[in-house]
Short mmCIF file of C-alpha atoms in Angstrom, two decimals:
data_model
loop_
_atom_site.label_atom_id
_atom_site.label_comp_id
_atom_site.label_asym_id
_atom_site.label_seq_id
_atom_site.Cartn_x
_atom_site.Cartn_y
_atom_site.Cartn_z
CA GLY A 27 -3.01 -0.41 -2.00
CA GLN A 28 -2.30 3.19 -1.94
CA GLN A 29 -4.31 5.50 0.42
CA LEU A 30 -4.43 9.26 0.20
CA ASN A 31 -5.31 11.57 3.23
CA GLN A 32 -6.67 14.82 2.30
CA SER A 33 -7.23 17.74 4.59
CA PRO A 34 -9.11 19.50 5.64
CA GLN A 35 -12.26 17.78 5.34
CA SER A 36 -14.18 20.92 4.99
CA MET A 37 -13.61 24.73 5.08
CA PHE A 38 -15.85 27.68 5.68
CA ILE A 39 -14.21 30.89 4.28
CA GLN A 40 -15.08 34.51 3.69
CA GLU A 41 -14.97 35.70 0.11
CA GLY A 42 -11.56 37.15 -0.73
CA GLU A 43 -9.69 34.85 1.57
CA ASP A 44 -7.07 32.46 0.51
CA VAL A 45 -7.51 28.70 0.94
CA SER A 46 -5.00 26.02 1.24
CA MET A 47 -5.63 22.11 1.20
CA ASN A 48 -3.31 19.14 0.96
CA CYS A 49 -3.08 15.44 0.13
CA THR A 50 -0.51 13.05 1.50
CA SER A 51 0.10 9.38 0.44
CA SER A 52 1.61 6.34 2.17
CA SER A 53 3.39 5.62 -1.09
CA ILE A 54 4.73 7.39 -4.00
CA PHE A 55 2.77 8.59 -7.01
CA ASN A 56 4.23 9.52 -10.53
CA THR A 57 1.40 12.06 -11.26
CA TRP A 58 -0.89 14.31 -8.93
CA LEU A 59 -3.99 15.69 -10.05
CA TRP A 60 -6.51 18.18 -8.53
CA TYR A 61 -10.22 18.12 -9.43
CA LYS A 62 -13.18 20.18 -8.64
CA GLN A 63 -16.86 18.63 -8.51
CA ASP A 64 -19.89 20.93 -8.69
CA PRO A 65 -23.23 19.46 -7.26
CA GLY A 66 -24.77 17.06 -9.52
CA GLU A 67 -21.60 17.01 -11.93
CA GLY A 68 -18.66 14.92 -12.39
CA PRO A 69 -15.01 15.95 -11.15
CA VAL A 70 -13.37 18.56 -13.55
CA LEU A 71 -9.54 18.53 -13.70
CA LEU A 72 -8.06 21.84 -12.36
CA ILE A 73 -4.32 21.08 -12.55
CA ALA A 74 -2.11 18.41 -13.39
CA LEU A 75 1.56 17.70 -11.93
CA TYR A 76 3.98 15.45 -13.57
CA LYS A 77 7.23 16.18 -11.83
CA ALA A 78 8.48 16.16 -8.28
CA GLY A 79 8.72 19.84 -7.20
CA GLU A 80 6.77 21.03 -9.90
CA LEU A 81 4.72 24.17 -9.23
CA THR A 82 1.84 24.88 -11.56
CA SER A 83 -0.65 27.90 -11.59
CA ASN A 84 -4.18 28.16 -13.11
CA GLY A 85 -5.56 31.46 -12.63
CA ARG A 86 -6.12 31.81 -8.94
CA LEU A 87 -5.16 28.23 -8.19
CA THR A 88 -1.58 27.11 -7.53
CA ALA A 89 -0.64 23.39 -6.92
CA GLN A 90 2.78 21.70 -5.97
CA PHE A 91 3.99 18.24 -6.54
CA GLY A 92 6.09 17.55 -3.24
CA THR A 93 9.56 16.59 -3.62
CA THR A 94 8.94 13.26 -1.81
CA ARG A 95 6.29 12.38 -4.47
CA LYS A 96 3.91 11.52 -1.46
CA ASP A 97 2.23 14.77 -1.05
CA SER A 98 0.73 17.77 -2.93
CA PHE A 99 -1.12 20.96 -1.93
CA LEU A 100 -3.65 23.30 -3.72
CA ASN A 101 -3.95 26.95 -3.08
CA ILE A 102 -6.60 29.24 -4.08
CA SER A 103 -6.10 32.89 -3.84
CA ALA A 104 -8.87 35.49 -3.35
CA SER A 105 -11.87 33.20 -3.07
CA ILE A 106 -15.09 34.02 -4.75
CA PRO A 107 -18.52 32.40 -4.34
CA SER A 108 -18.13 30.19 -7.52
CA ASP A 109 -15.17 28.25 -5.87
CA VAL A 110 -17.88 26.48 -3.77
CA GLY A 111 -17.50 22.73 -4.28
CA ILE A 112 -15.71 19.71 -3.44
CA TYR A 113 -12.04 19.56 -4.40
CA PHE A 114 -10.43 16.03 -4.78
CA CYS A 115 -6.74 15.26 -5.09
CA ALA A 116 -5.86 12.03 -7.13
CA GLY A 117 -2.73 10.30 -7.60
CA GLN A 118 -1.52 8.10 -10.45
CA LEU A 119 1.21 5.64 -11.18
CA ARG A 120 1.71 5.86 -14.91
CA ASN A 121 2.61 2.28 -15.39
CA PHE A 122 -0.90 1.25 -14.28
CA GLY A 123 -2.42 3.07 -17.19
CA ALA A 124 -3.63 6.61 -18.09
CA GLY A 125 -6.25 8.05 -15.73
CA LYS A 126 -6.18 5.35 -13.27
CA SER A 127 -6.52 7.41 -10.33
CA THR A 128 -6.68 6.88 -6.50
CA PHE A 129 -8.89 9.61 -5.14
CA GLY A 130 -8.70 11.51 -1.65
CA ASP A 131 -11.80 11.88 0.19
CA GLY A 132 -12.28 15.58 -0.77
CA THR A 133 -12.45 18.95 0.71
CA THR A 134 -15.63 20.65 0.87
CA LEU A 135 -15.38 24.28 0.39
CA THR A 136 -17.96 26.98 1.27
CA VAL A 137 -17.58 30.49 0.51
CA LYS A 138 -19.52 33.05 2.31
CA PRO A 139 -20.11 36.25 0.28
CA ASP B 24 -16.97 17.55 -28.35
CA ALA B 25 -20.00 16.65 -26.22
CA GLY B 26 -17.92 15.11 -23.54
CA VAL B 27 -18.59 11.94 -21.90
CA ILE B 28 -22.33 11.13 -22.11
CA GLN B 29 -24.02 8.90 -19.40
CA SER B 30 -27.54 7.61 -19.27
CA PRO B 31 -29.71 7.69 -17.48
CA ARG B 32 -28.80 10.63 -15.15
CA HIS B 33 -31.20 9.12 -12.42
CA GLU B 34 -32.42 5.52 -11.97
CA VAL B 35 -34.73 4.18 -9.27
CA THR B 36 -35.36 0.57 -9.10
CA GLU B 37 -36.46 -2.07 -6.74
CA MET B 38 -34.02 -4.42 -5.01
CA GLY B 39 -33.57 -7.53 -7.17
CA GLN B 40 -33.96 -5.82 -10.33
CA GLU B 41 -31.34 -5.63 -13.08
CA VAL B 42 -29.93 -2.16 -13.72
CA THR B 43 -27.82 -1.24 -16.73
CA LEU B 44 -25.93 2.13 -16.86
CA ARG B 45 -24.38 3.40 -20.12
CA CYS B 46 -21.57 5.32 -21.12
CA LYS B 47 -20.39 7.08 -24.37
CA PRO B 48 -16.72 8.20 -24.02
CA ILE B 49 -15.15 11.01 -25.75
CA SER B 50 -14.47 10.20 -29.42
CA GLY B 51 -10.80 9.09 -29.96
CA HIS B 52 -10.15 8.34 -26.27
CA ASN B 53 -8.95 4.69 -25.73
CA SER B 54 -9.19 4.35 -22.04
CA LEU B 55 -12.64 3.99 -20.28
CA PHE B 56 -13.16 4.02 -16.59
CA TRP B 57 -16.08 3.14 -14.20
CA TYR B 58 -16.18 4.97 -10.79
CA ARG B 59 -18.56 4.79 -7.86
CA GLN B 60 -19.02 7.73 -5.52
CA THR B 61 -20.72 7.26 -1.94
CA MET B 62 -20.53 9.46 0.94
CA MET B 63 -18.84 6.45 3.01
CA ARG B 64 -16.16 5.33 0.51
CA GLY B 65 -15.66 8.42 -1.80
CA LEU B 66 -14.66 7.86 -5.44
CA GLU B 67 -13.81 4.13 -6.12
CA LEU B 68 -12.44 2.80 -9.27
CA LEU B 69 -14.54 -0.20 -10.31
CA ILE B 70 -13.10 -1.18 -13.56
CA TYR B 71 -11.11 0.35 -16.54
CA PHE B 72 -10.68 -0.72 -20.16
CA ASN B 73 -7.92 -0.04 -22.78
CA ASN B 74 -8.78 -0.28 -26.39
CA ASN B 75 -12.16 -1.94 -25.30
CA VAL B 76 -10.39 -4.64 -23.16
CA PRO B 77 -10.80 -4.81 -19.47
CA ILE B 78 -7.39 -4.38 -17.97
CA ASP B 79 -8.31 -4.15 -14.22
CA ASP B 80 -11.47 -5.14 -12.62
CA SER B 81 -10.20 -5.58 -8.95
CA GLY B 82 -12.54 -2.73 -7.86
CA MET B 83 -15.62 -4.55 -8.92
CA PRO B 84 -17.47 -5.25 -5.62
CA GLU B 85 -19.00 -8.43 -6.39
CA ASP B 86 -20.13 -10.97 -9.10
CA ARG B 87 -23.39 -9.05 -9.24
CA PHE B 88 -21.62 -6.29 -11.08
CA SER B 89 -20.24 -6.77 -14.82
CA ALA B 90 -19.05 -4.27 -17.43
CA LYS B 91 -18.63 -4.61 -21.15
CA MET B 92 -17.25 -2.43 -24.00
CA PRO B 93 -18.32 -3.82 -27.15
CA ASN B 94 -16.80 -1.05 -29.41
CA ALA B 95 -14.61 2.20 -28.81
CA SER B 96 -17.79 4.36 -28.33
CA PHE B 97 -20.07 2.52 -25.84
CA SER B 98 -19.71 0.76 -22.51
CA THR B 99 -22.11 -0.65 -19.89
CA LEU B 100 -22.09 -1.44 -16.27
CA LYS B 101 -24.70 -3.89 -15.19
CA ILE B 102 -25.80 -4.82 -11.72
CA GLN B 103 -27.95 -7.97 -11.25
CA PRO B 104 -29.62 -8.28 -9.05
CA SER B 105 -29.46 -4.88 -7.36
CA GLU B 106 -29.43 -4.22 -3.72
CA PRO B 107 -30.02 -1.11 -1.66
CA ARG B 108 -26.31 -0.98 -0.75
CA ASP B 109 -25.56 -0.37 -4.40
CA SER B 110 -27.23 3.02 -4.27
CA ALA B 111 -24.42 5.58 -5.38
CA VAL B 112 -23.47 7.91 -8.20
CA TYR B 113 -21.71 6.00 -10.95
CA PHE B 114 -19.23 7.95 -13.17
CA CYS B 115 -17.87 7.05 -16.32
CA ALA B 116 -14.62 8.65 -17.38
CA SER B 117 -12.44 8.41 -20.44
CA SER B 118 -8.87 9.37 -21.26
CA ASN B 119 -6.50 9.37 -24.17
CA ARG B 120 -3.50 7.02 -23.11
CA GLY B 121 -0.32 7.97 -24.46
CA VAL B 122 -1.29 11.76 -24.79
CA ASN B 123 -1.80 12.84 -21.25
CA THR B 124 -3.28 11.07 -18.05
CA GLU B 125 -6.23 13.29 -17.41
CA ALA B 126 -9.62 11.52 -17.26
CA PHE B 127 -12.77 13.47 -18.26
CA PHE B 128 -15.79 12.57 -16.28
CA GLY B 129 -19.39 12.18 -17.40
CA GLN B 130 -22.10 13.77 -15.34
CA GLY B 131 -22.79 10.42 -13.37
CA THR B 132 -25.84 8.36 -13.09
CA ARG B 133 -27.37 8.48 -9.72
CA LEU B 134 -28.82 4.94 -8.61
CA THR B 135 -31.15 4.45 -5.95
CA VAL B 136 -32.09 0.77 -4.97
CA VAL B 137 -35.10 0.78 -2.76
#
């Protein structure tokens, strides 16, 4: 089946710094999703990407759907302490049904004030 | 809307006991997913339903695991008999197929089998 490689596994940054993380796949996806998970909570969707080459922003977050459809990245600008959490990428093939996602292993972000 | 509601939030049980996890999806959503999260294996899809019908249960680890969705507003995931290696956080998620592909997650049930 599909496998997602998400990197880096963890990041320790200073408040105000920019963050970049990415996901690569061994196969093509039709949709890329980026989620954030806070401790004790379920993942919450940050950004959804539906077309190859698409660049989408949500506040300080920007994500891009790679042109090969096998990768995606997420950038966070001017990080703040509440950005702390685990960020997951997820890929979907639409013909397998809405919401059926393959998840990356996550990037754990720590922001030092 | 209250979002996806899971119960219980925490469950501690002894090996060999039956465990039932419950989920109420978001009203109007027609797809429901059960995921398991562990440190070793990350987030794994166990099974998903469309319009209350199981579509893909290839992620269910063993026959000890079973899931039902008797109606559009309720689903259960049952483990019988439970084993220590079943300890994990189990998430239920729902989505509205045909509208968008986003799945909304519940807060999860943390299961500990001792």
